Tab-separated table of C-alpha atoms in Angstrom:
chain	number	residue	atom	x	y	z
A	1	UNK	CA	-48.004	48.213	-28.781
A	2	UNK	CA	-49.229	47.005	-25.327
A	3	UNK	CA	-50.770	49.170	-22.881
A	4	UNK	CA	-50.869	48.362	-19.141
A	5	UNK	CA	-52.268	50.084	-16.451
A	6	UNK	CA	-51.639	49.775	-12.543
A	7	UNK	CA	-51.736	51.894	-9.305
A	8	UNK	CA	-48.652	50.103	-7.573
A	9	UNK	CA	-46.429	49.339	-10.573
A	10	UNK	CA	-45.039	51.675	-13.332
A	11	UNK	CA	-42.519	50.896	-16.299
A	12	UNK	CA	-40.538	53.914	-17.213
A	13	UNK	CA	-37.780	53.951	-19.910
A	14	UNK	CA	-35.004	51.965	-18.009
A	15	UNK	CA	-36.725	51.634	-14.720
A	16	UNK	CA	-39.498	49.482	-13.344
A	17	UNK	CA	-41.134	51.136	-9.973
A	18	UNK	CA	-43.463	49.494	-7.897
A	19	UNK	CA	-45.133	49.270	-4.312
A	20	UNK	CA	-44.497	46.245	-2.576
A	21	UNK	CA	-45.015	44.712	0.727
A	22	UNK	CA	-42.495	42.190	0.284
A	23	UNK	CA	-39.906	41.141	-2.553
A	24	UNK	CA	-42.051	40.372	-5.514
A	25	UNK	CA	-45.578	40.878	-3.619
A	26	UNK	CA	-47.239	43.978	-5.025
A	27	UNK	CA	-48.678	46.639	-2.368
A	28	UNK	CA	-51.657	45.324	-0.624
A	29	UNK	CA	-51.046	46.439	2.863
A	30	UNK	CA	-50.443	49.023	5.021
A	31	UNK	CA	-46.491	49.945	4.869
A	32	UNK	CA	-45.483	49.647	1.266
A	33	UNK	CA	-41.606	49.848	0.355
A	34	UNK	CA	-40.955	51.455	-3.026
A	35	UNK	CA	-38.673	49.310	-4.953
A	36	UNK	CA	-36.912	50.007	-8.377
A	37	UNK	CA	-35.512	47.315	-10.718
A	38	UNK	CA	-34.089	47.660	-14.191
A	39	UNK	CA	-36.599	47.463	-17.186
A	40	UNK	CA	-35.734	46.352	-20.643
A	41	UNK	CA	-38.387	46.288	-23.615
A	42	UNK	CA	-39.188	43.157	-24.718
A	43	UNK	CA	-38.322	43.749	-28.245
A	44	UNK	CA	-34.549	45.046	-26.982
A	45	UNK	CA	-31.996	42.749	-28.889
A	46	UNK	CA	-29.133	43.689	-26.892
A	47	UNK	CA	-27.030	43.962	-29.870
A	48	UNK	CA	-23.709	44.647	-27.829
A	49	UNK	CA	-20.254	45.562	-29.207
A	50	UNK	CA	-19.124	42.179	-30.586
A	51	UNK	CA	-15.709	40.848	-28.920
A	52	UNK	CA	-14.505	40.628	-32.335
A	53	UNK	CA	-14.634	44.300	-32.819
A	54	UNK	CA	-11.808	46.772	-33.135
A	55	UNK	CA	-12.259	48.458	-29.625
A	56	UNK	CA	-9.763	48.137	-27.303
A	57	UNK	CA	-10.318	45.712	-24.320
A	58	UNK	CA	-9.974	48.663	-21.911
A	59	UNK	CA	-12.942	50.191	-23.823
A	60	UNK	CA	-15.158	46.796	-23.550
A	61	UNK	CA	-13.963	46.547	-19.764
A	62	UNK	CA	-14.903	50.266	-18.961
A	63	UNK	CA	-18.630	49.746	-20.485
A	64	UNK	CA	-19.129	46.458	-19.247
A	65	UNK	CA	-18.462	47.893	-15.764
A	66	UNK	CA	-20.426	50.982	-16.546
A	67	UNK	CA	-23.470	48.649	-17.439
A	68	UNK	CA	-23.243	47.067	-14.147
A	69	UNK	CA	-22.924	50.027	-11.838
A	70	UNK	CA	-25.916	51.434	-14.075
A	71	UNK	CA	-27.728	48.128	-12.891
A	72	UNK	CA	-26.727	48.868	-9.404
A	73	UNK	CA	-28.261	52.447	-9.214
A	74	UNK	CA	-31.116	51.374	-10.473
A	75	UNK	CA	-31.878	47.759	-8.535
A	76	UNK	CA	-32.925	48.674	-4.914
A	77	UNK	CA	-32.602	45.206	-4.079
A	78	UNK	CA	-29.345	42.763	-4.683
A	79	UNK	CA	-31.383	39.739	-5.748
A	80	UNK	CA	-32.706	41.725	-8.760
A	81	UNK	CA	-28.898	42.920	-9.554
A	82	UNK	CA	-27.835	39.586	-9.464
A	83	UNK	CA	-31.037	38.419	-11.901
A	84	UNK	CA	-29.698	41.210	-14.090
A	85	UNK	CA	-25.721	40.403	-14.031
A	86	UNK	CA	-27.047	36.605	-15.133
A	87	UNK	CA	-28.932	37.956	-18.293
A	88	UNK	CA	-26.333	40.138	-18.999
A	89	UNK	CA	-23.798	37.438	-18.856
A	90	UNK	CA	-25.649	35.288	-20.979
A	91	UNK	CA	-26.276	38.504	-23.736
A	92	UNK	CA	-22.469	38.842	-23.652
A	93	UNK	CA	-21.621	35.371	-24.310
A	94	UNK	CA	-23.857	35.749	-27.062
A	95	UNK	CA	-21.902	38.266	-28.458
A	96	UNK	CA	-18.141	36.224	-28.424
A	97	UNK	CA	-17.218	37.652	-24.732
A	98	UNK	CA	-15.202	35.156	-22.768
A	99	UNK	CA	-16.674	33.604	-19.788
A	100	UNK	CA	-13.224	33.855	-17.804
A	101	UNK	CA	-12.838	37.548	-19.016
A	102	UNK	CA	-16.390	38.067	-18.015
A	103	UNK	CA	-15.653	36.669	-14.478
A	104	UNK	CA	-12.979	39.032	-13.649
A	105	UNK	CA	-14.431	42.217	-14.909
A	106	UNK	CA	-17.912	41.270	-13.164
A	107	UNK	CA	-15.990	40.793	-9.543
A	108	UNK	CA	-14.893	44.199	-9.798
A	109	UNK	CA	-18.374	45.364	-9.558
A	110	UNK	CA	-19.737	44.658	-5.740
A	111	UNK	CA	-23.051	45.782	-5.115
A	112	UNK	CA	-22.419	46.229	-1.414
A	113	UNK	CA	-20.072	48.459	-1.878
A	114	UNK	CA	-21.437	50.234	-4.964
A	115	UNK	CA	-24.983	50.363	-3.845
A	116	UNK	CA	-24.389	53.007	-0.672
A	117	UNK	CA	-22.828	55.725	-3.174
A	118	UNK	CA	-25.014	54.733	-6.458
A	119	UNK	CA	-27.148	57.430	-5.787
A	120	UNK	CA	-24.658	60.094	-4.611
A	121	UNK	CA	-25.120	63.641	-6.735
A	122	UNK	CA	-22.536	63.853	-9.378
A	123	UNK	CA	-22.693	67.700	-9.580
A	124	UNK	CA	-19.899	69.230	-12.346
A	125	UNK	CA	-17.234	71.142	-10.996
A	126	UNK	CA	-17.796	74.551	-10.334
A	127	UNK	CA	-15.925	77.162	-12.593
A	128	UNK	CA	-13.932	78.446	-9.692
A	129	UNK	CA	-12.630	74.906	-8.888
A	130	UNK	CA	-12.161	74.475	-12.674
A	131	UNK	CA	-8.993	77.104	-12.377
A	132	UNK	CA	-7.318	74.999	-10.028
A	133	UNK	CA	-7.508	71.563	-11.837
A	134	UNK	CA	-6.125	72.442	-15.542
A	135	UNK	CA	-6.839	69.144	-17.529
A	136	UNK	CA	-3.804	68.470	-20.293
A	137	UNK	CA	-4.655	65.990	-22.908
A	138	UNK	CA	-1.960	63.589	-24.325
A	139	UNK	CA	-3.554	62.786	-28.000
A	140	UNK	CA	-2.406	59.033	-29.044
A	141	UNK	CA	-3.119	56.867	-32.104
A	142	UNK	CA	-4.231	53.895	-30.614
A	143	UNK	CA	-2.416	50.367	-30.188
A	144	UNK	CA	-2.710	47.380	-28.250
A	145	UNK	CA	0.489	47.943	-26.394
A	146	UNK	CA	-1.025	50.902	-24.536
A	147	UNK	CA	-3.206	48.324	-22.771
A	148	UNK	CA	-0.283	46.884	-20.688
A	149	UNK	CA	0.874	50.568	-19.749
A	150	UNK	CA	-0.002	52.134	-16.280
A	151	UNK	CA	-0.817	55.960	-17.084
A	152	UNK	CA	-1.044	56.965	-13.452
A	153	UNK	CA	2.847	56.235	-13.032
A	154	UNK	CA	3.212	58.524	-16.228
A	155	UNK	CA	1.073	61.424	-15.012
A	156	UNK	CA	2.981	61.163	-11.482
A	157	UNK	CA	6.253	61.449	-12.949
A	158	UNK	CA	5.289	64.142	-15.276
A	159	UNK	CA	3.573	66.047	-12.520
A	160	UNK	CA	6.726	66.004	-10.324
A	161	UNK	CA	8.443	67.282	-13.411
A	162	UNK	CA	6.398	69.892	-13.975
A	163	UNK	CA	6.158	71.385	-10.843
A	164	UNK	CA	10.012	71.399	-10.760
A	165	UNK	CA	10.187	73.532	-13.748
A	166	UNK	CA	7.281	75.773	-12.311
A	167	UNK	CA	5.208	74.555	-15.722
A	168	UNK	CA	2.082	73.338	-13.573
A	169	UNK	CA	0.724	72.603	-10.369
A	170	UNK	CA	0.024	69.533	-7.876
A	171	UNK	CA	-3.790	69.722	-8.858
A	172	UNK	CA	-3.248	69.532	-12.546
A	173	UNK	CA	-4.939	66.565	-14.223
A	174	UNK	CA	-3.843	64.207	-16.919
A	175	UNK	CA	-5.731	62.454	-19.657
A	176	UNK	CA	-5.062	59.754	-22.804
A	177	UNK	CA	-7.160	60.290	-25.431
A	178	UNK	CA	-7.029	57.518	-28.517
A	179	UNK	CA	-7.648	58.136	-32.027
A	180	UNK	CA	-8.301	55.316	-34.291
A	181	UNK	CA	-4.945	54.330	-36.678
A	182	UNK	CA	-5.523	54.680	-40.175
A	183	UNK	CA	-6.966	51.654	-42.166
A	184	UNK	CA	-4.910	50.004	-44.940
A	185	UNK	CA	-7.914	50.780	-47.030
A	186	UNK	CA	-8.070	54.280	-46.456
A	187	UNK	CA	-4.296	54.771	-47.018
A	188	UNK	CA	-4.736	52.790	-50.855
A	189	UNK	CA	-7.790	55.143	-51.460
A	190	UNK	CA	-6.234	58.416	-51.000
A	191	UNK	CA	-3.038	57.093	-52.607
A	192	UNK	CA	-5.368	56.355	-55.899
A	193	UNK	CA	-7.101	59.806	-55.362
A	194	UNK	CA	-4.084	61.648	-55.648
A	195	UNK	CA	-2.448	59.055	-58.538
A	196	UNK	CA	-5.779	59.646	-60.725
A	197	UNK	CA	-5.687	63.472	-59.838
A	198	UNK	CA	-2.111	63.538	-61.186
A	199	UNK	CA	-3.028	61.982	-64.327
A	200	UNK	CA	-6.139	64.261	-64.853
A	201	UNK	CA	-3.931	66.974	-64.745
């Protein structure tokens, strides 16, 4: 285990905090600036979800974007965010992620656009507001075809139909939840189990 001590620099679980006069120069003058960067342990193996996993492309896209936004939130300077982008790209490519796909997803996260709102407080919806926004969940078995469907259009049509029938309100929320399809091995194991039980009787 490595120990260090400093009055102007401190690594925390996932953020490095320092007092600097200029980028990369620790505080020695009279007007320091608080700088935060992404901190990652030297023993981190970066074993991200491999590209060939059974997770949907949308799931992979969502967590990659989420990680980038996380980097924006922590990085008080854009140059530090760009450095993390390069490292993140290399590590994802090592896990089999296609470069063109990564470029497209990375282009959806802009430091200039995200940073002004990155530190906004995400307060939970108060109970009196929850009553106005009822949530309905559509439970589906995962299938790659769902990735090509725009659920916002479905929710819009469903909301209009419910309003006309008096079953819902314009403030209702809709969400699709996917469960993993049954694997062939699980189905065969269940059949074998039932067959063995039948013979034992």
